[in-house]
Amino acid sequence: MMTAAEWIPSPDDVEQANVTALSRELGLASYDELHAWSAADRAAFWEAAIRRLGIVFARPPGSVLDVAGGVERPRWLPGARLNIAASCFTADPAAPAIVHSAGHGLARLTYGELRVLVGRVARGFATAGLRPGDRVAIAMPMTVEASAAYLGIVAAGGVVVSIADSFAPDEIATRLRIAGASAVVTQDRVLRAGKELPMYAKVVAAGAPRVVVVGTGGEVALRDGDTTWEEFLAPPSEPYEFVAVAPDAHSNVLFSSGTTAEPKAIPWTHVSPIKAAMDGHFHHDIKPGDVVAWPTNLGWMMGPWLIYASLVNGAALALFYDAPTTPGFSRFVEEAGVTMLGVVPSLVAAWRASGALAGVDWSGVRRFSSTGEASNADDMRWLMTRAGGRPVIEYCGGTEIAGGYVTGTMVQPAVPAAFSTPALGLDFVLLDDDGEETDSGEVFLRPPSIGLSTELLNRDHHEVYYAGTPSPGGEVLRRHGDHIERLPGGYYRAHGRIDDTMNLGGIKVSSAELERVLAGVAGVAEVAAVAVEPSGGGPSRLVMFVVPEANGGPDREALQAAISVHLNPLFKIHEVIEVGALPRTASAKVMRRELRAGYQM
């Protein structure tokens, strides 16, 4: 049974929404008609979206979409020259671009000030020998310097390599190797929840090439060849001319787990961020004057998403320099005037359990958004009450989409933990194990769309996303791997992953990655990692099924320590279960679905 809507858009909500403006412009009477048109005529929709977003071109495209090579490899904006970073600076130079919590109290950076800083970064890299197409990693928290480094690298025609600051040196090294990064931007340390964590030391332990280090007061001695942020920045000078490139030139390499032990390296082009900005414009209704906060990191797609969805739409992004679980974050949301707040469901559960939001006034928040994990309806209902009954835009997608495929809007009723619509500009179908359409099954996307990846640096893209997919009526479908249920009334609910990847705290990781790390722990003969959805719904929990060695099984603390040291300390084991053997198929593949199905929470 579908839960009733907890929020109904007011006439003003509908009247002022960006999707309403587009519907009227096209003479369409409802949102459903708008989505149907956007899915039926992809080129016309993206042309309208690009125009509304004010995407800046050095040379306009000859057309919007060329599918002569098939929907697997569409050509978007053929003939154009652009630099997507330029589209982040069409707002009034005096308007706030970033609100942040560095130092004591709030500080603000205007669009004009940010553009100057971005130019200094771009010139700094040019002086250091960066050429268009070179790859530079960013491994640090989401700060003003990280945001400026991101845009500066892109502005110079370089390619950002996204690495989360929480990763252990082994995983940082893996990403540097796969992407072929020639430099790294990081900071000396990370201060989080009263703890001082090493950052530069981890990057050095990963064997990083030359490093630019943002100082936060930590006492670190730099290697020969490494430099401080202040020394690296070029002096302020004339406005920097962003390097114009082809639409399919890479702008960012991000990583996402698949079903093997090595993460997929997914390139974003200079067109990919248009998807993030479009989702921000139409689905999150971001406008000039908004202040957008989303605790995230440039190592995950929501970091770049936050930059583009905010700045292309003329809004300010709000950056908090500490853990979002602390009461300090809840006060920051109030004091910064945040109007859109993004979350992961496990963060909401932590707030609810700890009372971290007590005594704060979030009445200025006009809407929330939630992504990264399956949501718990009770938690989302509780979150809505924190702002006087404002909606949660459920949002689900992926790095290889550059945004969402199923989401919500400000013109449709909000049902806690449920999506109200496929995203504009694309569509999807739910199929069962026999390839038949169903109301609860695996998601297959209907390409093409701006944002959908067309290549991987370290895998066969066709093999990962298209090979062996069902083809009802001869249609080409793209594999995604989520399990989605269609509810009465046209809504949808997420049930985690179909394949052997999982979302833990909003971070995607594969069973194979976890099992690789744990295979060497004393006492482990075999191990299978499984994500289990709680009976009441909500974020997945990590359960380890271990076949112990003959002389005894492993210590749980040793398993957790191995994950923390070699992979990511944010991945927490919920339970360890010893078994005599792992169930396997005739071809010896571990049947994780059977383990998951037999586990009761």
Coordinates of C-alpha atoms in Angstrom, one line a residue:
M1 CA 0.0 0.0 0.0
M2 CA 1.3 3.4 -0.9
T3 CA 1.6 5.9 2.0
A4 CA -0.5 9.0 1.5
A5 CA 1.2 12.3 0.5
E6 CA 2.6 14.3 3.4
W7 CA 3.0 17.5 1.3
I8 CA 0.8 19.0 -1.3
P9 CA 2.2 21.8 -3.4
S10 CA 0.4 25.1 -2.9
P11 CA -0.8 27.2 -5.8
D12 CA 2.2 29.5 -5.3
D13 CA 4.6 26.5 -5.3
V14 CA 3.2 25.4 -8.7
E15 CA 3.0 29.0 -10.1
Q16 CA 6.6 29.8 -9.3
A17 CA 8.2 26.5 -10.3
N18 CA 10.7 26.3 -13.2
V19 CA 8.8 23.3 -14.7
T20 CA 5.6 25.4 -14.8
A21 CA 7.4 28.1 -16.8
L22 CA 8.6 25.6 -19.3
S23 CA 5.2 23.9 -19.6
R24 CA 3.5 27.2 -20.3
E25 CA 6.2 28.1 -22.8
L26 CA 5.4 24.9 -24.7
G27 CA 1.7 25.1 -24.3
L28 CA 1.5 21.9 -22.2
A29 CA -1.2 21.6 -19.5
S30 CA 0.4 19.4 -16.9
Y31 CA 3.7 18.0 -15.7
D32 CA 2.8 14.5 -17.0
E33 CA 2.5 16.0 -20.5
L34 CA 5.8 17.8 -20.0
H35 CA 7.6 14.6 -19.1
A36 CA 6.0 12.6 -22.0
W37 CA 7.2 15.3 -24.4
S38 CA 10.7 15.4 -23.0
A39 CA 11.0 11.6 -23.3
A40 CA 9.5 11.5 -26.8
D41 CA 11.6 14.4 -28.3
R42 CA 15.0 14.3 -26.5
A43 CA 16.7 16.8 -28.8
A44 CA 13.9 19.4 -28.4
F45 CA 13.8 19.0 -24.6
W46 CA 17.6 19.4 -24.2
E47 CA 17.6 22.4 -26.6
A48 CA 15.0 24.0 -24.3
A49 CA 16.9 23.1 -21.1
I50 CA 20.2 24.4 -22.5
R51 CA 18.5 27.7 -23.4
R52 CA 16.9 28.1 -20.0
L53 CA 20.1 27.3 -18.2
G54 CA 22.0 29.9 -20.3
I55 CA 24.8 27.5 -21.2
V56 CA 27.7 29.5 -22.6
F57 CA 29.2 28.6 -26.0
A58 CA 32.4 29.8 -27.6
R59 CA 30.9 28.4 -30.8
P60 CA 27.2 27.3 -30.9
P61 CA 26.4 23.7 -32.0
G62 CA 25.2 22.9 -35.4
S63 CA 22.5 20.7 -33.9
V64 CA 21.6 19.2 -30.5
L65 CA 21.7 15.5 -31.0
D66 CA 23.2 13.1 -33.6
V67 CA 22.3 9.4 -33.2
A68 CA 23.7 8.2 -36.5
G69 CA 26.1 6.0 -34.6
G70 CA 23.2 4.5 -32.5
V71 CA 21.8 5.5 -29.1
E72 CA 24.7 3.9 -27.3
R73 CA 27.1 6.6 -28.6
P74 CA 25.1 9.7 -29.3
R75 CA 26.8 12.9 -30.2
W76 CA 25.6 15.9 -28.2
L77 CA 26.0 19.4 -29.5
P78 CA 28.1 18.5 -32.5
G79 CA 30.2 21.3 -33.9
A80 CA 30.2 23.3 -30.6
R81 CA 33.1 24.6 -28.7
L82 CA 32.6 25.4 -25.0
N83 CA 34.0 25.2 -21.5
I84 CA 31.3 24.2 -19.0
A85 CA 33.0 26.1 -16.2
A86 CA 32.1 29.4 -18.0
S87 CA 28.4 28.6 -17.5
C88 CA 29.0 28.8 -13.8
F89 CA 29.6 32.5 -14.0
T90 CA 26.6 34.1 -15.7
A91 CA 25.2 35.4 -12.4
D92 CA 25.6 39.0 -11.1
P93 CA 29.3 39.2 -10.0
A94 CA 28.2 40.8 -6.7
A95 CA 25.8 37.9 -5.9
P96 CA 27.0 35.3 -3.3
A97 CA 28.4 32.2 -4.9
I98 CA 29.7 30.3 -1.8
V99 CA 28.6 30.6 1.9
H100 CA 31.0 28.7 4.2
S101 CA 32.0 28.1 7.8
A102 CA 35.8 28.4 7.6
G103 CA 37.2 30.2 10.6
H104 CA 34.8 31.9 13.1
G105 CA 31.3 32.5 11.9
L106 CA 30.1 32.6 8.3
A107 CA 32.0 33.9 5.3
R108 CA 30.8 34.6 1.8
L109 CA 32.5 34.6 -1.6
T110 CA 30.8 36.5 -4.5
Y111 CA 30.6 35.2 -8.0
G112 CA 33.1 37.9 -9.0
E113 CA 35.6 36.9 -6.2
L114 CA 35.2 33.2 -7.1
R115 CA 35.9 33.8 -10.7
V116 CA 39.1 35.7 -9.9
L117 CA 40.2 32.8 -7.6
V118 CA 39.3 30.2 -10.4
G119 CA 41.5 32.2 -12.8
R120 CA 44.4 32.2 -10.4
V121 CA 44.1 28.4 -10.1
A122 CA 43.9 28.0 -13.9
R123 CA 47.0 30.2 -14.5
G124 CA 48.8 28.4 -11.7
F125 CA 48.4 25.1 -13.4
A126 CA 49.4 26.6 -16.8
T127 CA 52.6 27.9 -15.2
A128 CA 53.2 24.5 -13.7
G129 CA 52.9 23.0 -17.2
L130 CA 49.3 21.7 -17.2
R131 CA 48.0 21.3 -20.8
P132 CA 44.4 20.8 -21.9
G133 CA 43.6 17.1 -21.3
D134 CA 46.0 16.6 -18.4
R135 CA 44.5 15.1 -15.3
V136 CA 44.7 16.5 -11.8
A137 CA 43.3 14.8 -8.8
I138 CA 41.5 16.5 -5.9
A139 CA 41.6 14.6 -2.6
M140 CA 40.3 16.8 0.2
P141 CA 37.0 17.9 1.8
M142 CA 34.5 20.2 0.1
T143 CA 35.9 23.6 0.7
V144 CA 36.2 27.0 -1.1
E145 CA 39.7 25.9 -2.2
A146 CA 38.5 22.5 -3.4
S147 CA 35.6 24.2 -5.4
A148 CA 38.0 26.7 -6.9
A149 CA 40.5 24.0 -7.8
Y150 CA 37.8 22.0 -9.4
L151 CA 36.6 24.9 -11.6
G152 CA 40.1 26.1 -12.3
I153 CA 41.3 22.7 -13.6
V154 CA 38.2 22.5 -15.8
A155 CA 38.6 26.2 -16.9
A156 CA 42.2 25.4 -18.1
G157 CA 41.0 22.5 -20.2
G158 CA 42.3 20.0 -17.7
V159 CA 40.5 17.0 -16.2
V160 CA 39.6 16.6 -12.5
V161 CA 40.2 13.2 -11.0
S162 CA 37.8 12.9 -8.1
I163 CA 39.1 11.1 -5.0
A164 CA 37.1 11.1 -1.7
D165 CA 39.1 12.3 1.4
S166 CA 37.8 9.3 3.4
F167 CA 39.7 6.7 1.3
A168 CA 42.7 4.9 2.6
P169 CA 46.1 5.3 0.8
D170 CA 45.6 2.0 -1.1
E171 CA 42.4 3.2 -2.7
I172 CA 43.8 6.7 -3.4
A173 CA 46.7 5.0 -5.2
T174 CA 44.3 2.8 -7.2
R175 CA 42.5 5.9 -8.5
L176 CA 45.6 7.9 -9.3
R177 CA 46.9 4.9 -11.3
I178 CA 43.7 4.3 -13.2
A179 CA 43.3 7.9 -14.1
G180 CA 46.9 8.7 -14.8
A181 CA 46.9 11.9 -12.7
S182 CA 49.9 14.1 -13.1
A183 CA 49.3 16.2 -9.9
V184 CA 47.1 16.3 -6.8
V185 CA 45.4 19.1 -4.8
T186 CA 44.9 18.2 -1.2
Q187 CA 45.2 19.8 2.3
D188 CA 47.5 19.2 5.2
R189 CA 44.9 17.6 7.5
V190 CA 41.1 17.2 8.0
L191 CA 39.4 18.4 11.2
R192 CA 36.2 16.5 11.8
A193 CA 34.1 16.1 14.9
G194 CA 37.0 17.2 17.2
K195 CA 39.5 14.8 15.6
E196 CA 42.5 15.7 13.5
L197 CA 42.9 13.2 10.6
P198 CA 45.9 13.1 8.2
M199 CA 45.3 14.1 4.6
Y200 CA 48.6 15.1 3.0
A201 CA 50.2 12.1 4.6
K202 CA 47.7 9.7 3.0
V203 CA 48.3 11.2 -0.4
V204 CA 52.0 10.9 0.0
A205 CA 51.6 7.2 1.2
A206 CA 49.6 6.6 -2.0
G207 CA 52.7 7.5 -4.0
A208 CA 51.1 10.7 -5.4
P209 CA 52.9 12.8 -8.0
R210 CA 53.5 16.5 -7.3
V211 CA 51.1 17.9 -4.7
V212 CA 49.5 21.3 -4.0
V213 CA 48.7 21.5 -0.3
V214 CA 46.1 23.8 1.2
G215 CA 47.1 24.7 4.7
T216 CA 44.7 24.5 7.7
G217 CA 47.3 25.1 10.4
G218 CA 48.6 21.5 10.5
E219 CA 52.4 20.9 11.0
V220 CA 53.5 19.0 7.9
A221 CA 56.8 19.0 6.1
L222 CA 56.3 19.0 2.3
R223 CA 58.3 16.7 0.0
D224 CA 60.6 18.3 -2.5
G225 CA 58.6 19.4 -5.5
D226 CA 55.3 19.8 -3.6
T227 CA 54.1 23.3 -2.9
T228 CA 51.6 25.3 -0.8
W229 CA 48.4 26.6 -2.1
E230 CA 49.5 30.2 -1.6
E231 CA 52.7 29.6 -3.6
F232 CA 50.9 27.8 -6.3
L233 CA 48.2 30.5 -7.0
A234 CA 49.0 32.9 -9.8
P235 CA 48.7 36.6 -9.0
P236 CA 45.4 38.3 -9.7
S237 CA 45.4 39.8 -13.2
E238 CA 43.0 40.3 -16.2
P239 CA 39.9 38.0 -16.3
Y240 CA 41.0 34.5 -17.3
E241 CA 39.8 33.3 -20.7
F242 CA 38.4 29.8 -20.2
V243 CA 39.8 27.2 -22.7
A244 CA 37.2 26.2 -25.2
V245 CA 37.1 22.5 -26.1
A246 CA 34.9 20.0 -28.0
P247 CA 31.7 18.9 -26.2
D248 CA 33.0 15.4 -25.7
A249 CA 36.3 16.5 -24.2
H250 CA 36.7 15.1 -20.7
S251 CA 36.2 17.4 -17.7
N252 CA 36.2 15.0 -14.8
V253 CA 37.0 11.3 -14.0
L254 CA 34.8 9.9 -11.3
F255 CA 34.8 6.4 -9.8
S256 CA 31.9 4.1 -9.2
S257 CA 31.9 0.5 -8.0
G258 CA 30.7 -2.2 -10.2
T259 CA 30.8 -5.9 -9.6
T260 CA 34.6 -6.3 -9.6
A261 CA 37.3 -5.3 -7.2
E262 CA 38.5 -2.4 -9.2
P263 CA 36.2 0.7 -9.4
K264 CA 34.9 1.9 -12.8
A265 CA 36.5 5.0 -14.0
I266 CA 33.7 7.1 -15.6
P267 CA 34.7 10.2 -17.6
W268 CA 32.3 13.2 -17.5
T269 CA 32.6 15.5 -20.6
H270 CA 31.9 19.2 -20.8
V271 CA 28.3 18.2 -21.7
S272 CA 27.7 15.9 -18.7
P273 CA 27.2 18.7 -16.1
I274 CA 24.3 20.1 -18.1
K275 CA 22.4 17.1 -16.8
A276 CA 23.2 18.0 -13.2
A277 CA 22.3 21.6 -13.8
M278 CA 19.0 20.6 -15.5
D279 CA 18.0 18.3 -12.6
G280 CA 18.8 21.2 -10.2
H281 CA 16.7 23.6 -12.3
F282 CA 13.6 21.6 -13.0
H283 CA 13.5 18.9 -10.3
H284 CA 15.0 20.8 -7.4
D285 CA 13.7 24.1 -8.6
I286 CA 17.0 25.9 -7.9
K287 CA 16.9 29.6 -8.7
P288 CA 19.0 32.8 -8.2
G289 CA 18.9 33.7 -4.5
D290 CA 18.8 30.1 -3.3
V291 CA 21.4 28.7 -0.9
V292 CA 22.0 25.0 -1.5
A293 CA 23.7 22.8 1.1
W294 CA 24.5 19.1 0.5
P295 CA 27.1 17.5 2.8
T296 CA 29.2 15.7 0.2
N297 CA 32.6 15.5 -1.3
L298 CA 34.2 15.9 -4.7
G299 CA 35.1 12.2 -4.6
W300 CA 31.4 11.4 -5.2
M301 CA 29.3 12.7 -8.0
M302 CA 27.2 14.9 -5.7
G303 CA 30.2 17.1 -5.1
P304 CA 30.5 18.2 -8.8
W305 CA 26.7 18.1 -8.9
L306 CA 26.4 20.6 -6.1
I307 CA 28.8 23.0 -7.9
Y308 CA 27.0 22.8 -11.3
A309 CA 23.4 22.6 -10.0
S310 CA 24.0 25.7 -7.8
L311 CA 26.3 27.9 -9.9
V312 CA 24.8 27.3 -13.3
N313 CA 21.4 28.2 -11.8
G314 CA 22.7 31.4 -10.1
A315 CA 22.4 30.1 -6.6
A316 CA 25.0 29.9 -3.8
L317 CA 26.4 26.7 -2.5
A318 CA 26.8 26.3 1.3
L319 CA 29.9 24.5 2.6
F320 CA 30.2 23.4 6.2
Y321 CA 33.8 22.5 7.3
D322 CA 33.0 19.8 9.8
A323 CA 30.9 16.7 10.2
P324 CA 27.2 17.2 9.4
T325 CA 26.2 15.0 12.3
T326 CA 27.2 17.7 14.8
P327 CA 24.8 20.4 16.2
G328 CA 27.2 22.9 14.5
F329 CA 25.9 21.8 11.1
S330 CA 22.2 22.3 12.1
R331 CA 23.0 25.9 13.2
F332 CA 25.0 26.5 10.0
V333 CA 21.9 25.6 7.9
E334 CA 19.9 28.2 9.8
E335 CA 22.5 30.9 9.9
A336 CA 23.6 30.5 6.2
G337 CA 19.9 30.8 5.1
V338 CA 19.9 27.5 3.4
T339 CA 16.8 27.1 1.2
M340 CA 17.6 23.6 -0.2
L341 CA 19.2 20.9 1.9
G342 CA 20.4 17.6 0.5
V343 CA 20.9 14.5 2.7
V344 CA 21.6 10.8 2.7
P345 CA 19.1 8.8 4.6
S346 CA 21.6 7.5 7.2
L347 CA 22.4 11.1 8.1
V348 CA 18.7 11.8 8.8
A349 CA 18.5 8.7 11.0
A350 CA 21.6 9.9 12.9
W351 CA 20.0 13.4 13.4
R352 CA 16.8 11.8 14.6
A353 CA 18.5 9.5 17.1
S354 CA 20.9 12.1 18.5
G355 CA 18.7 15.2 18.8
A356 CA 21.3 17.2 16.9
L357 CA 18.5 19.4 15.4
A358 CA 17.0 20.5 18.7
G359 CA 16.4 24.2 19.1
V360 CA 17.3 25.3 15.5
D361 CA 15.0 27.1 13.1
W362 CA 14.9 25.5 9.7
S363 CA 11.8 27.3 8.5
G364 CA 13.9 28.9 5.7
V365 CA 14.4 25.5 4.1
R366 CA 12.0 25.4 1.2
R367 CA 12.7 21.7 0.2
F368 CA 15.0 18.8 1.1
S369 CA 16.4 16.2 -1.3
S370 CA 17.6 12.7 -0.5
T371 CA 19.9 10.4 -2.4
G372 CA 22.6 7.7 -2.1
E373 CA 20.5 5.1 -0.2
A374 CA 17.0 3.8 0.0
S375 CA 15.0 6.0 2.4
N376 CA 13.0 5.2 5.4
A377 CA 9.5 6.7 5.3
D378 CA 9.4 7.5 9.0
D379 CA 12.7 9.3 8.9
M380 CA 11.7 11.3 5.9
R381 CA 8.4 12.2 7.4
W382 CA 10.3 13.4 10.6
L383 CA 12.7 15.5 8.4
M384 CA 9.8 17.2 6.7
T385 CA 8.5 18.4 10.0
R386 CA 11.8 20.1 10.8
A387 CA 11.0 22.8 8.3
G388 CA 7.3 23.1 9.0
G389 CA 6.2 20.5 6.6
R390 CA 8.3 21.0 3.5
P391 CA 8.8 18.3 0.8
V392 CA 11.7 15.8 0.4
I393 CA 12.6 15.4 -3.3
E394 CA 13.7 11.8 -3.5
Y395 CA 16.5 11.6 -6.1
C396 CA 18.1 8.4 -7.5
G397 CA 20.7 8.1 -10.3
G398 CA 24.4 7.5 -10.6
T399 CA 27.8 8.8 -11.6
E400 CA 27.3 7.3 -15.0
I401 CA 24.1 9.4 -15.4
A402 CA 25.5 12.7 -14.0
G403 CA 22.3 13.0 -12.1
G404 CA 19.0 11.2 -11.5
Y405 CA 16.7 8.9 -13.5
V406 CA 13.9 8.9 -11.0
T407 CA 13.1 11.9 -8.8
G408 CA 10.4 14.3 -7.6
T409 CA 9.3 17.9 -8.4
M410 CA 7.9 20.9 -6.6
V411 CA 4.6 20.6 -8.5
Q412 CA 3.7 17.0 -7.4
P413 CA 2.6 15.8 -3.9
A414 CA 5.5 14.4 -1.9
V415 CA 5.1 10.9 -0.5
P416 CA 7.8 10.1 2.1
A417 CA 10.6 7.8 0.7
A418 CA 8.9 7.7 -2.7
F419 CA 9.7 9.2 -6.1
S420 CA 7.0 10.9 -8.2
T421 CA 8.4 10.8 -11.7
P422 CA 11.1 9.6 -14.1
A423 CA 13.6 12.5 -14.7
L424 CA 12.8 14.8 -17.5
G425 CA 14.6 14.0 -20.7
L426 CA 14.7 10.2 -20.2
D427 CA 12.6 7.2 -19.2
F428 CA 13.1 3.7 -17.8
V429 CA 11.3 0.4 -17.7
L430 CA 11.2 -2.2 -14.9
L431 CA 11.8 -5.8 -15.9
D432 CA 11.7 -9.2 -14.1
D433 CA 14.2 -12.0 -14.4
D434 CA 12.5 -13.2 -17.6
G435 CA 12.8 -9.7 -19.2
E436 CA 9.1 -9.0 -18.9
E437 CA 7.8 -5.7 -17.7
T438 CA 6.8 -5.7 -14.0
D439 CA 5.8 -3.4 -11.2
S440 CA 8.8 -4.4 -9.1
G441 CA 12.1 -5.3 -10.8
E442 CA 15.4 -4.2 -12.2
V443 CA 15.7 -0.7 -13.8
F444 CA 16.7 -0.5 -17.5
L445 CA 17.1 3.0 -18.9
R446 CA 15.9 4.1 -22.3
P447 CA 18.8 6.0 -23.9
P448 CA 19.9 8.5 -25.1
S449 CA 20.2 11.4 -22.6
I450 CA 22.7 14.1 -21.8
G451 CA 24.6 12.8 -18.8
L452 CA 24.6 9.1 -19.7
S453 CA 28.2 7.9 -20.0
T454 CA 29.5 6.6 -23.4
E455 CA 32.9 5.3 -22.3
L456 CA 34.9 3.9 -19.3
L457 CA 38.6 4.3 -18.9
N458 CA 39.2 0.7 -17.6
R459 CA 36.2 -1.4 -18.8
D460 CA 34.3 -2.2 -22.0
H461 CA 31.4 0.3 -21.8
H462 CA 29.1 -1.8 -24.0
E463 CA 29.8 -4.9 -21.9
V464 CA 29.0 -3.2 -18.7
Y465 CA 25.8 -1.4 -19.7
Y466 CA 24.4 -2.9 -22.8
A467 CA 25.6 -6.5 -23.5
G468 CA 22.9 -9.1 -22.8
T469 CA 20.2 -6.6 -21.9
P470 CA 16.6 -7.5 -22.8
S471 CA 15.3 -5.9 -25.9
P472 CA 11.5 -5.8 -25.8
G473 CA 10.2 -4.9 -29.3
G474 CA 13.7 -4.5 -30.5
E475 CA 14.3 -1.5 -28.2
V476 CA 17.9 -0.8 -27.0
L477 CA 17.9 -0.7 -23.2
R478 CA 20.7 0.3 -20.8
R479 CA 21.4 -1.7 -17.7
H480 CA 21.5 0.2 -14.4
G481 CA 21.1 -2.3 -11.6
D482 CA 18.7 -0.7 -9.1
H483 CA 15.6 -2.5 -7.8
I484 CA 12.6 -0.2 -8.0
E485 CA 9.0 -0.8 -7.2
R486 CA 6.1 1.0 -8.9
L487 CA 3.5 2.1 -6.4
P488 CA -0.2 2.9 -6.9
G489 CA -0.7 6.5 -8.1
G490 CA 2.4 6.5 -10.3
Y491 CA 5.0 6.7 -7.5
Y492 CA 8.1 4.6 -7.1
R493 CA 10.1 3.2 -4.2
A494 CA 13.8 2.1 -4.1
H495 CA 14.8 -1.3 -2.8
G496 CA 18.6 -1.1 -3.1
R497 CA 20.7 -2.9 -5.8
I498 CA 19.9 -5.9 -7.9
D499 CA 23.6 -6.7 -8.6
D500 CA 26.5 -7.1 -6.2
T501 CA 27.1 -3.5 -5.5
M502 CA 25.7 -1.6 -2.5
N503 CA 25.3 1.9 -1.1
L504 CA 26.7 2.3 2.4
G505 CA 26.2 5.8 3.8
G506 CA 25.6 7.1 0.3
I507 CA 28.8 5.6 -1.0
K508 CA 28.7 2.9 -3.7
V509 CA 31.0 -0.1 -3.1
S510 CA 31.0 -3.6 -4.6
S511 CA 30.9 -6.9 -2.7
A512 CA 34.1 -7.8 -4.6
E513 CA 36.0 -4.7 -3.2
L514 CA 35.1 -5.6 0.4
E515 CA 35.8 -9.3 -0.1
R516 CA 39.2 -8.6 -1.6
V517 CA 40.2 -6.6 1.5
L518 CA 38.9 -9.2 3.9
A519 CA 40.3 -12.3 2.2
G520 CA 43.7 -11.8 3.9
V521 CA 42.4 -11.4 7.4
A522 CA 43.5 -14.2 9.8
G523 CA 40.8 -16.8 10.3
V524 CA 39.0 -16.1 7.0
A525 CA 38.8 -19.1 4.6
E526 CA 36.1 -17.5 2.4
V527 CA 33.9 -14.4 2.8
A528 CA 30.8 -12.9 1.1
A529 CA 29.7 -9.3 1.6
V530 CA 26.0 -8.7 1.4
A531 CA 23.9 -5.5 1.8
V532 CA 20.6 -6.2 3.6
E533 CA 17.6 -3.8 3.6
P534 CA 15.9 -3.4 7.1
S535 CA 12.4 -4.8 7.3
G536 CA 11.1 -1.2 7.8
G537 CA 13.0 0.1 4.8
G538 CA 15.8 2.5 4.7
P539 CA 19.6 2.4 4.3
S540 CA 21.3 -1.0 3.7
R541 CA 23.3 -2.6 6.4
L542 CA 26.5 -4.6 5.7
V543 CA 26.5 -8.2 6.7
M544 CA 29.5 -10.5 6.3
F545 CA 29.1 -14.2 5.8
V546 CA 32.4 -15.9 6.7
V547 CA 33.6 -19.4 6.3
P548 CA 36.2 -19.8 9.1
E549 CA 39.5 -21.5 8.8
A550 CA 39.9 -24.8 10.6
N551 CA 41.8 -23.4 13.5
G552 CA 39.1 -20.7 14.2
G553 CA 37.3 -17.8 12.7
P554 CA 38.2 -14.1 12.5
D555 CA 37.8 -11.4 15.1
R556 CA 35.1 -9.0 14.1
E557 CA 37.3 -6.0 15.1
A558 CA 40.0 -7.3 12.7
L559 CA 37.5 -7.4 9.8
Q560 CA 36.4 -3.8 10.5
A561 CA 40.0 -2.7 10.9
A562 CA 41.0 -4.2 7.5
I563 CA 38.1 -2.3 5.8
S564 CA 39.0 1.0 7.6
V565 CA 42.8 0.8 6.8
H566 CA 42.6 -0.5 3.3
L567 CA 39.3 0.7 1.9
N568 CA 37.2 3.3 3.8
P569 CA 36.5 3.8 7.5
L570 CA 33.0 4.9 6.7
F571 CA 32.0 1.3 5.8
K572 CA 30.7 -0.2 9.0
I573 CA 30.0 -3.9 9.5
H574 CA 26.5 -4.5 11.0
E575 CA 26.9 -8.3 11.6
V576 CA 29.4 -11.2 11.0
I577 CA 27.8 -14.6 10.5
E578 CA 29.9 -17.8 10.4
V579 CA 28.8 -20.4 7.9
G580 CA 30.0 -23.8 6.9
A581 CA 30.1 -23.0 3.2
L582 CA 29.0 -20.3 0.8
P583 CA 26.2 -21.2 -1.6
R584 CA 27.5 -21.3 -5.2
T585 CA 26.1 -21.8 -8.7
A586 CA 27.3 -24.6 -11.0
S587 CA 30.0 -22.3 -12.3
A588 CA 31.2 -21.6 -8.7
K589 CA 29.8 -18.1 -8.4
V590 CA 28.8 -17.1 -4.9
M591 CA 25.0 -16.8 -4.7
R592 CA 24.8 -13.6 -2.7
R593 CA 21.1 -13.2 -3.4
E594 CA 20.5 -16.5 -1.6
L595 CA 22.4 -15.2 1.4
R596 CA 20.6 -12.0 1.4
A597 CA 17.2 -13.7 1.1
G598 CA 17.9 -16.0 4.0
Y599 CA 18.9 -13.2 6.3
Q600 CA 16.1 -11.7 8.5
M601 CA 16.5 -8.3 10.1

